[in-house]
PDB file of C-alpha atoms and ligand atoms in Angstrom:
ATOM      1  CA  MET J   1     -56.797  32.526 -48.788  1.00 54.00           C
ATOM      2  CA  SER J   2     -53.169  31.698 -49.218  1.00 58.00           C
ATOM      3  CA  ILE J   3     -52.123  28.067 -49.049  1.00 59.00           C
ATOM      4  CA  ASN J   4     -49.601  28.558 -46.303  1.00 63.00           C
ATOM      5  CA  PRO J   5     -50.615  26.115 -43.590  1.00 57.00           C
ATOM      6  CA  PHE J   6     -47.565  26.682 -41.450  1.00 54.00           C
ATOM      7  CA  ASN J   7     -47.054  30.372 -42.162  1.00 60.00           C
ATOM      8  CA  HIS J   8     -43.508  29.550 -43.129  1.00 56.00           C
ATOM      9  CA  PRO J   9     -41.695  32.164 -45.223  1.00 55.00           C
ATOM     10  CA  ALA J  10     -40.702  29.446 -47.694  1.00 51.00           C
ATOM     11  CA  ASN J  11     -44.370  29.084 -48.526  1.00 61.00           C
ATOM     12  CA  GLU J  12     -44.873  32.749 -49.334  1.00 58.00           C
ATOM     13  CA  ILE J  13     -44.967  31.889 -53.008  1.00 55.00           C
ATOM     14  CA  PHE J  14     -48.463  30.489 -52.324  1.00 59.00           C
ATOM     15  CA  SER J  15     -49.746  33.719 -50.808  1.00 68.00           C
ATOM     16  CA  VAL J  16     -52.014  34.499 -53.745  1.00 73.00           C
ATOM     17  CA  PRO J  17     -55.745  33.863 -54.111  1.00 74.00           C
ATOM     18  CA  VAL J  18     -56.307  30.317 -55.247  1.00 89.00           C
ATOM     19  CA  ARG J  19     -59.419  28.636 -56.620  1.00 94.00           C
ATOM     20  CA  VAL J  20     -58.935  25.472 -54.548  1.00 95.00           C
ATOM     21  CA  SER J  21     -59.134  27.327 -51.224  1.00 93.00           C
ATOM     22  CA  ARG J  22     -62.070  27.097 -48.844  1.00 90.00           C
ATOM     23  CA  GLU J  23     -62.107  30.872 -48.815  1.00 87.00           C
ATOM     24  CA  SER J  24     -62.795  31.030 -52.536  1.00 90.00           C
ATOM     25  CA  ARG J  25     -65.689  28.616 -52.100  1.00 91.00           C
ATOM     26  CA  PRO J  26     -67.057  28.049 -48.584  1.00 86.00           C
ATOM     27  CA  ASP J  27     -69.295  25.130 -49.660  1.00 93.00           C
ATOM     28  CA  MET J  28     -67.681  21.787 -50.339  1.00 96.00           C
ATOM     29  CA  THR J  29     -67.542  20.749 -53.976  1.00 98.00           C
ATOM     30  CA  ILE J  30     -69.479  17.643 -54.907  1.00 98.00           C
ATOM     31  CA  VAL J  31     -67.995  15.714 -57.790  1.00 98.00           C
ATOM     32  CA  SER J  32     -70.414  13.640 -59.825  1.00 98.00           C
ATOM     33  CA  VAL J  33     -68.986  10.590 -61.549  1.00 98.00           C
ATOM     34  CA  ASN J  34     -71.782   9.609 -63.869  1.00 98.00           C
ATOM     35  CA  GLY J  35     -74.313  10.134 -61.091  1.00 97.00           C
ATOM     36  CA  VAL J  36     -72.188   8.860 -58.185  1.00 98.00           C
ATOM     37  CA  GLU J  37     -71.550  11.860 -55.960  1.00 98.00           C
ATOM     38  CA  ILE J  38     -68.253  12.200 -54.105  1.00 98.00           C
ATOM     39  CA  GLY J  39     -68.079  14.814 -51.361  1.00 98.00           C
ATOM     40  CA  GLY J  40     -71.600  14.426 -49.934  1.00 98.00           C
ATOM     41  CA  THR J  41     -72.706  12.370 -46.934  1.00 98.00           C
ATOM     42  CA  GLU J  42     -71.884   9.071 -48.580  1.00 98.00           C
ATOM     43  CA  VAL J  43     -68.380   7.630 -48.306  1.00 98.00           C
ATOM     44  CA  VAL J  44     -67.810   6.452 -51.867  1.00 98.00           C
ATOM     45  CA  VAL J  45     -65.781   3.301 -52.339  1.00 98.00           C
ATOM     46  CA  ILE J  46     -63.897   2.809 -55.593  1.00 98.00           C
ATOM     47  CA  ALA J  47     -62.516  -0.704 -56.069  1.00 98.00           C
ATOM     48  CA  GLY J  48     -61.127  -2.989 -58.721  1.00 98.00           C
ATOM     49  CA  PRO J  49     -57.904  -4.448 -60.010  1.00 98.00           C
ATOM     50  CA  CYS J  50     -54.646  -2.546 -60.262  1.00 98.00           C
ATOM     51  CA  ALA J  51     -54.578  -3.318 -63.982  1.00 98.00           C
ATOM     52  CA  VAL J  52     -57.087  -4.592 -66.504  1.00 98.00           C
ATOM     53  CA  GLU J  53     -55.638  -7.963 -67.521  1.00 98.00           C
ATOM     54  CA  SER J  54     -58.426  -9.738 -69.415  1.00 98.00           C
ATOM     55  CA  SER J  55     -62.179  -9.514 -69.806  1.00 97.00           C
ATOM     56  CA  GLU J  56     -62.616 -12.541 -67.546  1.00 98.00           C
ATOM     57  CA  GLN J  57     -60.474 -11.022 -64.771  1.00 98.00           C
ATOM     58  CA  LEU J  58     -62.242  -7.685 -65.067  1.00 98.00           C
ATOM     59  CA  TYR J  59     -65.689  -9.227 -65.143  1.00 98.00           C
ATOM     60  CA  GLU J  60     -65.064 -11.458 -62.102  1.00 98.00           C
ATOM     61  CA  THR J  61     -63.496  -8.655 -60.096  1.00 98.00           C
ATOM     62  CA  ALA J  62     -66.101  -6.053 -61.091  1.00 98.00           C
ATOM     63  CA  ARG J  63     -68.881  -8.418 -60.113  1.00 97.00           C
ATOM     64  CA  ALA J  64     -67.215  -9.038 -56.725  1.00 97.00           C
ATOM     65  CA  VAL J  65     -66.708  -5.361 -55.914  1.00 98.00           C
ATOM     66  CA  LYS J  66     -70.218  -4.467 -57.031  1.00 97.00           C
ATOM     67  CA  ASN J  67     -71.645  -7.191 -54.798  1.00 96.00           C
ATOM     68  CA  GLY J  68     -69.499  -5.906 -51.933  1.00 97.00           C
ATOM     69  CA  GLY J  69     -70.859  -2.365 -52.276  1.00 97.00           C
ATOM     70  CA  ALA J  70     -68.324  -0.515 -54.427  1.00 97.00           C
ATOM     71  CA  ARG J  71     -69.862   2.421 -56.311  1.00 98.00           C
ATOM     72  CA  ILE J  72     -67.132   2.985 -58.906  1.00 98.00           C
ATOM     73  CA  LEU J  73     -64.835   0.505 -60.673  1.00 98.00           C
ATOM     74  CA  ARG J  74     -61.095   1.153 -60.961  1.00 98.00           C
ATOM     75  CA  GLY J  75     -58.643  -0.498 -63.353  1.00 98.00           C
ATOM     76  CA  GLY J  76     -55.535   0.678 -65.173  1.00 98.00           C
ATOM     77  CA  ALA J  77     -55.164   0.251 -68.923  1.00 98.00           C
ATOM     78  CA  PHE J  78     -52.064   2.451 -69.148  1.00 98.00           C
ATOM     79  CA  LYS J  79     -49.841   1.437 -66.238  1.00 97.00           C
ATOM     80  CA  PRO J  80     -46.954   3.501 -64.852  1.00 96.00           C
ATOM     81  CA  ARG J  81     -44.681   0.577 -63.904  1.00 95.00           C
ATOM     82  CA  SER J  82     -41.339   1.095 -62.151  1.00 94.00           C
ATOM     83  CA  SER J  83     -39.679  -1.400 -64.489  1.00 95.00           C
ATOM     84  CA  PRO J  84     -40.059  -1.191 -68.264  1.00 96.00           C
ATOM     85  CA  TYR J  85     -39.945  -5.013 -68.300  1.00 97.00           C
ATOM     86  CA  ASN J  86     -43.145  -5.358 -66.280  1.00 96.00           C
ATOM     87  CA  PHE J  87     -46.687  -5.547 -67.687  1.00 95.00           C
ATOM     88  CA  GLN J  88     -47.493  -2.101 -69.063  1.00 97.00           C
ATOM     89  CA  GLY J  89     -51.266  -2.529 -69.399  1.00 97.00           C
ATOM     90  CA  LEU J  90     -53.561  -3.409 -72.300  1.00 98.00           C
ATOM     91  CA  GLY J  91     -53.940   0.164 -73.566  1.00 97.00           C
ATOM     92  CA  GLU J  92     -57.054   0.946 -75.597  1.00 98.00           C
ATOM     93  CA  GLU J  93     -58.124  -2.720 -75.546  1.00 98.00           C
ATOM     94  CA  GLY J  94     -58.272  -2.453 -71.740  1.00 98.00           C
ATOM     95  CA  LEU J  95     -60.272   0.764 -71.956  1.00 98.00           C
ATOM     96  CA  LYS J  96     -62.842  -0.981 -74.147  1.00 98.00           C
ATOM     97  CA  MET J  97     -63.157  -3.771 -71.585  1.00 98.00           C
ATOM     98  CA  LEU J  98     -63.696  -1.185 -68.871  1.00 98.00           C
ATOM     99  CA  SER J  99     -66.436   0.598 -70.754  1.00 98.00           C
ATOM    100  CA  ASP J 100     -68.154  -2.706 -71.637  1.00 98.00           C
ATOM    101  CA  ILE J 101     -68.134  -3.899 -68.028  1.00 98.00           C
ATOM    102  CA  SER J 102     -69.281  -0.476 -66.901  1.00 98.00           C
ATOM    103  CA  ARG J 103     -72.346  -0.825 -69.085  1.00 97.00           C
ATOM    104  CA  GLU J 104     -73.021  -4.342 -67.784  1.00 97.00           C
ATOM    105  CA  THR J 105     -72.622  -3.579 -64.093  1.00 97.00           C
ATOM    106  CA  GLY J 106     -73.793   0.021 -64.038  1.00 97.00           C
ATOM    107  CA  LEU J 107     -70.560   1.006 -62.258  1.00 98.00           C
ATOM    108  CA  PRO J 108     -68.833   4.134 -63.591  1.00 98.00           C
ATOM    109  CA  VAL J 109     -65.110   3.626 -64.245  1.00 98.00           C
ATOM    110  CA  VAL J 110     -61.967   5.496 -63.320  1.00 98.00           C
ATOM    111  CA  THR J 111     -58.729   4.828 -65.163  1.00 98.00           C
ATOM    112  CA  GLU J 112     -55.330   6.459 -65.414  1.00 98.00           C
ATOM    113  CA  VAL J 113     -54.143   8.767 -68.162  1.00 98.00           C
ATOM    114  CA  MET J 114     -50.349   9.004 -68.198  1.00 98.00           C
ATOM    115  CA  ASP J 115     -49.615  11.269 -71.112  1.00 97.00           C
ATOM    116  CA  THR J 116     -51.175  14.241 -72.891  1.00 98.00           C
ATOM    117  CA  ARG J 117     -51.221  12.109 -76.070  1.00 98.00           C
ATOM    118  CA  GLN J 118     -53.536   9.588 -74.363  1.00 97.00           C
ATOM    119  CA  VAL J 119     -56.068  12.096 -73.063  1.00 98.00           C
ATOM    120  CA  GLU J 120     -58.428  11.950 -76.046  1.00 98.00           C
ATOM    121  CA  THR J 121     -58.541   8.141 -76.010  1.00 98.00           C
ATOM    122  CA  VAL J 122     -59.025   7.811 -72.243  1.00 98.00           C
ATOM    123  CA  TYR J 123     -61.688  10.537 -72.328  1.00 98.00           C
ATOM    124  CA  LYS J 124     -63.740   8.448 -74.762  1.00 98.00           C
ATOM    125  CA  TYR J 125     -64.043   5.435 -72.450  1.00 98.00           C
ATOM    126  CA  ALA J 126     -63.663   6.635 -68.851  1.00 98.00           C
ATOM    127  CA  ASP J 127     -66.160   8.289 -66.525  1.00 98.00           C
ATOM    128  CA  MET J 128     -63.315   9.729 -64.461  1.00 98.00           C
ATOM    129  CA  MET J 129     -59.711  10.315 -65.465  1.00 98.00           C
ATOM    130  CA  GLN J 130     -56.966   9.500 -62.998  1.00 98.00           C
ATOM    131  CA  VAL J 131     -53.731  11.469 -62.880  1.00 98.00           C
ATOM    132  CA  GLY J 132     -51.327   9.249 -60.963  1.00 98.00           C
ATOM    133  CA  SER J 133     -48.773  10.044 -58.314  1.00 98.00           C
ATOM    134  CA  ARG J 134     -45.885  10.103 -60.788  1.00 98.00           C
ATOM    135  CA  ASN J 135     -47.710  12.662 -62.914  1.00 98.00           C
ATOM    136  CA  MET J 136     -48.923  15.036 -60.238  1.00 98.00           C
ATOM    137  CA  HIS J 137     -46.173  17.427 -61.340  1.00 98.00           C
ATOM    138  CA  ASN J 138     -46.896  16.962 -65.055  1.00 98.00           C
ATOM    139  CA  TYR J 139     -48.267  20.446 -65.648  1.00 98.00           C
ATOM    140  CA  PRO J 140     -49.085  20.023 -69.357  1.00 98.00           C
ATOM    141  CA  LEU J 141     -51.157  16.930 -68.464  1.00 98.00           C
ATOM    142  CA  LEU J 142     -52.921  18.791 -65.637  1.00 98.00           C
ATOM    143  CA  LYS J 143     -53.803  21.610 -68.033  1.00 98.00           C
ATOM    144  CA  GLU J 144     -55.048  19.154 -70.639  1.00 98.00           C
ATOM    145  CA  VAL J 145     -57.454  17.350 -68.272  1.00 98.00           C
ATOM    146  CA  GLY J 146     -58.412  20.793 -66.959  1.00 98.00           C
ATOM    147  CA  MET J 147     -59.743  21.716 -70.376  1.00 98.00           C
ATOM    148  CA  LEU J 148     -62.151  18.774 -70.402  1.00 98.00           C
ATOM    149  CA  ARG J 149     -65.472  18.525 -68.634  1.00 96.00           C
ATOM    150  CA  LYS J 150     -64.989  15.146 -67.015  1.00 98.00           C
ATOM    151  CA  PRO J 151     -64.094  14.460 -63.350  1.00 98.00           C
ATOM    152  CA  VAL J 152     -60.432  14.027 -62.478  1.00 98.00           C
ATOM    153  CA  LEU J 153     -58.946  11.904 -59.697  1.00 99.00           C
ATOM    154  CA  LEU J 154     -55.671  13.569 -58.776  1.00 98.00           C
ATOM    155  CA  LYS J 155     -53.287  11.465 -56.701  1.00 98.00           C
ATOM    156  CA  ARG J 156     -50.728  13.071 -54.427  1.00 98.00           C
ATOM    157  CA  GLY J 157     -47.182  12.986 -55.736  1.00 98.00           C
ATOM    158  CA  MET J 158     -45.126  10.613 -53.635  1.00 97.00           C
ATOM    159  CA  MET J 159     -42.851  13.466 -52.605  1.00 97.00           C
ATOM    160  CA  ALA J 160     -45.308  16.335 -52.803  1.00 97.00           C
ATOM    161  CA  THR J 161     -46.160  18.651 -49.939  1.00 95.00           C
ATOM    162  CA  ILE J 162     -49.773  19.572 -49.258  1.00 95.00           C
ATOM    163  CA  ALA J 163     -49.202  22.971 -50.878  1.00 93.00           C
ATOM    164  CA  GLU J 164     -47.714  21.383 -54.020  1.00 94.00           C
ATOM    165  CA  PHE J 165     -50.626  18.951 -54.159  1.00 96.00           C
ATOM    166  CA  LEU J 166     -53.162  21.767 -53.931  1.00 95.00           C
ATOM    167  CA  LEU J 167     -51.341  23.817 -56.540  1.00 94.00           C
ATOM    168  CA  ALA J 168     -51.425  20.826 -58.894  1.00 97.00           C
ATOM    169  CA  ALA J 169     -55.221  20.780 -58.439  1.00 97.00           C
ATOM    170  CA  GLU J 170     -55.194  24.529 -59.051  1.00 96.00           C
ATOM    171  CA  TYR J 171     -53.761  23.896 -62.534  1.00 97.00           C
ATOM    172  CA  ILE J 172     -56.851  21.818 -63.353  1.00 98.00           C
ATOM    173  CA  LEU J 173     -59.350  24.264 -61.854  1.00 97.00           C
ATOM    174  CA  ASN J 174     -57.655  27.147 -63.646  1.00 97.00           C
ATOM    175  CA  GLN J 175     -58.606  25.615 -66.984  1.00 98.00           C
ATOM    176  CA  GLY J 176     -62.256  25.545 -65.961  1.00 98.00           C
ATOM    177  CA  ASN J 177     -62.623  21.949 -64.763  1.00 98.00           C
ATOM    178  CA  GLU J 178     -63.746  22.093 -61.141  1.00 97.00           C
ATOM    179  CA  GLN J 179     -64.653  18.410 -60.879  1.00 98.00           C
ATOM    180  CA  VAL J 180     -61.507  17.288 -59.078  1.00 98.00           C
ATOM    181  CA  VAL J 181     -61.128  14.702 -56.314  1.00 98.00           C
ATOM    182  CA  LEU J 182     -57.879  14.632 -54.333  1.00 98.00           C
ATOM    183  CA  CYS J 183     -56.360  11.292 -53.307  1.00 99.00           C
ATOM    184  CA  GLU J 184     -53.837  10.697 -50.523  1.00 99.00           C
ATOM    185  CA  ARG J 185     -51.898   7.574 -51.538  1.00 98.00           C
ATOM    186  CA  GLY J 186     -48.872   7.624 -49.261  1.00 98.00           C
ATOM    187  CA  ILE J 187     -45.633   9.537 -49.400  1.00 98.00           C
ATOM    188  CA  ARG J 188     -41.982   8.472 -49.444  1.00 98.00           C
ATOM    189  CA  THR J 189     -40.288   8.597 -46.082  1.00 98.00           C
ATOM    190  CA  PHE J 190     -37.292   6.833 -44.474  1.00 98.00           C
ATOM    191  CA  GLU J 191     -39.679   4.057 -43.387  1.00 98.00           C
ATOM    192  CA  ASN J 192     -39.465   0.963 -45.531  1.00 97.00           C
ATOM    193  CA  SER J 193     -41.618  -1.586 -43.705  1.00 98.00           C
ATOM    194  CA  THR J 194     -44.537  -0.336 -45.770  1.00 98.00           C
ATOM    195  CA  ARG J 195     -44.491   0.576 -49.475  1.00 98.00           C
ATOM    196  CA  ASN J 196     -45.263   4.216 -48.650  1.00 98.00           C
ATOM    197  CA  THR J 197     -46.159   6.119 -45.501  1.00 98.00           C
ATOM    198  CA  LEU J 198     -49.886   6.766 -45.651  1.00 98.00           C
ATOM    199  CA  ASP J 199     -50.274  10.353 -44.484  1.00 98.00           C
ATOM    200  CA  LEU J 200     -53.737  10.316 -42.966  1.00 98.00           C
ATOM    201  CA  SER J 201     -53.151  13.735 -41.436  1.00 97.00           C
ATOM    202  CA  ALA J 202     -53.419  14.989 -45.029  1.00 97.00           C
ATOM    203  CA  VAL J 203     -57.169  14.294 -44.898  1.00 98.00           C
ATOM    204  CA  PRO J 204     -58.172  16.823 -42.224  1.00 97.00           C
ATOM    205  CA  MET J 205     -55.520  19.256 -43.496  1.00 95.00           C
ATOM    206  CA  LEU J 206     -56.764  19.165 -47.093  1.00 96.00           C
ATOM    207  CA  LYS J 207     -60.371  19.407 -45.997  1.00 96.00           C
ATOM    208  CA  ARG J 208     -59.572  22.435 -43.885  1.00 93.00           C
ATOM    209  CA  LEU J 209     -57.711  24.240 -46.666  1.00 93.00           C
ATOM    210  CA  CYS J 210     -59.688  23.194 -49.689  1.00 95.00           C
ATOM    211  CA  HIS J 211     -63.277  22.593 -50.883  1.00 97.00           C
ATOM    212  CA  LEU J 212     -62.512  19.548 -53.038  1.00 98.00           C
ATOM    213  CA  PRO J 213     -63.423  16.006 -51.922  1.00 98.00           C
ATOM    214  CA  VAL J 214     -60.573  13.945 -50.469  1.00 98.00           C
ATOM    215  CA  ILE J 215     -60.251  10.184 -50.771  1.00 99.00           C
ATOM    216  CA  VAL J 216     -57.594   7.728 -49.552  1.00 99.00           C
ATOM    217  CA  ASP J 217     -55.790   4.837 -51.240  1.00 99.00           C
ATOM    218  CA  PRO J 218     -54.761   2.387 -48.509  1.00 99.00           C
ATOM    219  CA  SER J 219     -53.573  -0.156 -51.129  1.00 98.00           C
ATOM    220  CA  HIS J 220     -50.680   1.874 -52.547  1.00 98.00           C
ATOM    221  CA  GLY J 221     -50.386   3.629 -49.189  1.00 98.00           C
ATOM    222  CA  THR J 222     -49.268   0.444 -47.467  1.00 98.00           C
ATOM    223  CA  GLY J 223     -48.483  -2.119 -50.180  1.00 98.00           C
ATOM    224  CA  LEU J 224     -49.679  -4.830 -47.789  1.00 98.00           C
ATOM    225  CA  ARG J 225     -52.998  -6.619 -48.160  1.00 98.00           C
ATOM    226  CA  TRP J 226     -53.329  -7.383 -44.444  1.00 98.00           C
ATOM    227  CA  MET J 227     -52.901  -3.725 -43.533  1.00 98.00           C
ATOM    228  CA  VAL J 228     -55.432  -2.334 -46.018  1.00 99.00           C
ATOM    229  CA  PRO J 229     -58.558  -2.870 -43.829  1.00 98.00           C
ATOM    230  CA  SER J 230     -57.050  -1.076 -40.796  1.00 98.00           C
ATOM    231  CA  MET J 231     -55.969   1.933 -42.821  1.00 98.00           C
ATOM    232  CA  ALA J 232     -59.222   2.039 -44.775  1.00 99.00           C
ATOM    233  CA  LYS J 233     -61.156   2.221 -41.507  1.00 98.00           C
ATOM    234  CA  ALA J 234     -58.771   4.851 -40.133  1.00 98.00           C
ATOM    235  CA  ALA J 235     -59.219   6.923 -43.300  1.00 99.00           C
ATOM    236  CA  VAL J 236     -63.010   6.937 -42.948  1.00 98.00           C
ATOM    237  CA  ALA J 237     -62.661   7.838 -39.259  1.00 98.00           C
ATOM    238  CA  ALA J 238     -60.356  10.715 -40.281  1.00 98.00           C
ATOM    239  CA  GLY J 239     -63.069  12.156 -42.527  1.00 98.00           C
ATOM    240  CA  ALA J 240     -62.210  10.827 -45.984  1.00 98.00           C
ATOM    241  CA  ASP J 241     -64.965  11.268 -48.581  1.00 98.00           C
ATOM    242  CA  GLY J 242     -64.084   7.946 -50.135  1.00 98.00           C
ATOM    243  CA  LEU J 243     -61.562   5.188 -50.647  1.00 98.00           C
ATOM    244  CA  ILE J 244     -59.894   3.641 -53.653  1.00 99.00           C
ATOM    245  CA  MET J 245     -58.778   0.063 -53.131  1.00 99.00           C
ATOM    246  CA  GLU J 246     -57.309  -2.728 -55.188  1.00 98.00           C
ATOM    247  CA  VAL J 247     -59.284  -5.959 -55.323  1.00 98.00           C
ATOM    248  CA  HIS J 248     -58.521  -8.970 -57.538  1.00 98.00           C
ATOM    249  CA  HIS J 249     -60.550 -12.153 -57.959  1.00 98.00           C
ATOM    250  CA  LYS J 250     -57.250 -14.122 -57.804  1.00 98.00           C
ATOM    251  CA  PRO J 251     -54.566 -11.860 -56.295  1.00 98.00           C
ATOM    252  CA  GLU J 252     -51.876 -14.545 -56.479  1.00 98.00           C
ATOM    253  CA  GLU J 253     -52.231 -14.487 -60.278  1.00 98.00           C
ATOM    254  CA  ALA J 254     -52.331 -10.691 -60.635  1.00 98.00           C
ATOM    255  CA  LEU J 255     -49.949  -9.132 -63.168  1.00 98.00           C
ATOM    256  CA  CYS J 256     -49.622  -6.058 -60.995  1.00 97.00           C
ATOM    257  CA  ASP J 257     -49.827  -5.343 -57.243  1.00 98.00           C
ATOM    258  CA  GLY J 258     -51.290  -8.719 -56.219  1.00 98.00           C
ATOM    259  CA  GLN J 259     -49.609  -8.446 -52.797  1.00 98.00           C
ATOM    260  CA  GLN J 260     -51.762  -5.452 -51.882  1.00 98.00           C
ATOM    261  CA  SER J 261     -54.989  -6.569 -53.568  1.00 98.00           C
ATOM    262  CA  LEU J 262     -57.840  -7.747 -51.374  1.00 98.00           C
ATOM    263  CA  TYR J 263     -59.652 -11.024 -52.006  1.00 98.00           C
ATOM    264  CA  PRO J 264     -63.351 -10.509 -52.791  1.00 98.00           C
ATOM    265  CA  ASP J 265     -64.460 -11.936 -49.427  1.00 98.00           C
ATOM    266  CA  GLU J 266     -62.046  -9.653 -47.550  1.00 98.00           C
ATOM    267  CA  PHE J 267     -63.455  -6.699 -49.480  1.00 98.00           C
ATOM    268  CA  ALA J 268     -67.040  -7.644 -48.627  1.00 97.00           C
ATOM    269  CA  GLN J 269     -66.174  -7.996 -44.931  1.00 97.00           C
ATOM    270  CA  LEU J 270     -64.344  -4.669 -44.963  1.00 98.00           C
ATOM    271  CA  MET J 271     -67.358  -2.913 -46.481  1.00 98.00           C
ATOM    272  CA  THR J 272     -69.542  -4.186 -43.627  1.00 96.00           C
ATOM    273  CA  ASP J 273     -67.016  -2.887 -41.083  1.00 97.00           C
ATOM    274  CA  LEU J 274     -66.610   0.440 -42.889  1.00 98.00           C
ATOM    275  CA  LYS J 275     -70.338   1.038 -42.753  1.00 97.00           C
ATOM    276  CA  LYS J 276     -70.153   1.082 -38.944  1.00 97.00           C
ATOM    277  CA  ILE J 277     -67.206   3.473 -38.916  1.00 98.00           C
ATOM    278  CA  ALA J 278     -69.020   5.730 -41.391  1.00 98.00           C
ATOM    279  CA  LEU J 279     -72.101   5.868 -39.169  1.00 97.00           C
ATOM    280  CA  ALA J 280     -69.930   6.748 -36.159  1.00 98.00           C
ATOM    281  CA  VAL J 281     -68.663   9.850 -37.990  1.00 98.00           C
ATOM    282  CA  SER J 282     -72.121  10.800 -39.353  1.00 98.00           C
ATOM    283  CA  ARG J 283     -71.470   9.464 -42.844  1.00 98.00           C
ATOM    284  CA  GLU J 284     -73.044   6.687 -44.897  1.00 97.00           C
ATOM    285  CA  ILE J 285     -71.916   3.758 -46.983  1.00 96.00           C
ATOM    286  CA  SER J 286     -74.251   2.316 -49.555  1.00 78.00           C
ATOM    287  CA  LEU J 287     -75.523  -1.210 -49.054  1.00 62.00           C
ATOM    288  CA  PRO J 288     -74.419  -3.874 -51.517  1.00 68.00           C
ATOM    289  CA  GLN J 289     -76.531  -3.945 -54.621  1.00 54.00           C
ATOM    290  CA  PRO J 290     -76.434  -7.553 -55.744  1.00 55.00           C
ATOM    291  CA  PHE J 291     -75.393  -8.096 -59.303  1.00 52.00           C
ATOM    292  CA  ASP J 292     -76.090 -11.666 -60.251  1.00 53.00           C
ATOM    293  CA  LYS J 293     -75.574 -12.808 -63.764  1.00 50.00           C
TER     294      LYS J 293
HETATM  295  C1  PEP N   1     -52.864   3.350 -59.376  1.00 52.26           C
HETATM  296  O1  PEP N   1     -53.764   3.764 -58.634  1.00 52.26           O
HETATM  297  O2  PEP N   1     -53.079   2.525 -60.270  1.00 52.26           O
HETATM  298  C2  PEP N   1     -51.488   3.848 -59.214  1.00 52.26           C
HETATM  299  C3  PEP N   1     -50.530   3.557 -60.076  1.00 52.26           C
HETATM  300  O3  PEP N   1     -51.328   4.596 -58.111  1.00 52.26           O
HETATM  301  P1  PEP N   1     -50.248   5.745 -57.794  1.00 52.26           P
HETATM  302  O4  PEP N   1     -50.252   6.691 -58.954  1.00 52.26           O
HETATM  303  O5  PEP N   1     -50.771   6.346 -56.527  1.00 52.26           O
HETATM  304  O6  PEP N   1     -48.923   5.057 -57.609  1.00 52.26           O
HETATM  305 MN1   MN N   2     -51.538  -0.701 -58.249  1.00 52.26          MN
END
């Protein structure tokens, strides 16, 4: 099938067979992140801090999200910050903290890889490699993660069309790595009351065109903590296969994105609410598995 949702002549360039299309694979792909399956009946929630800041911060936050029902831990060690003067992440030290806490909690970890030169290092520690919004068009990086056999979380470029997003995923699949999860994280529009405009219509569109799982990031999608629960619920209602959300044990002290990070109790409440939404659309959300230590 060609990726030409609107049959517009400008999209004719996409009128070639593509691996990401539903036509090339009628069954939905299930992506396994160290045993946690994304794309099945369960709505998989990924949560954790924007950035790994210290082992104490990571431990406290990981414990909170695990107790709330998260299935995968997020946390950036290499951070793509808008300003070069802001905290850039702990690098490999942060990756080590992630893999240690992963072993302790049993939660697989997803973390961003920003550069082809970091791929080998991130591969060693992460269960899933994230290609961020700013790198969705980084074709050498897409090819590099495509050559590995580890799941990839591909975030939509902030100014990418659906076709461009799918073709970015195609770069990864073309190298033989079919374990790709797509993430809608908001696009740039004229609207500036929110950080980005969360394009929830991308969820049914992507799922119609493509066999890969689709998740939503309401944290970067809105930039506003108070709005995250509403958009998370809307995303599940729209058919998302999962969510990725920022949670911090002390958001007011966060070195990155504290304003959009949920408090642990807000996260736990949201998970309870999401479970009901999931059931209403014939999906499931796992119950909290207490982790007390
Ligand atoms: C992130 O998830 O840490 C992140 C930087 O998101 P995005 O690439 O969507 O801006
Ligand atoms: Mn962030």
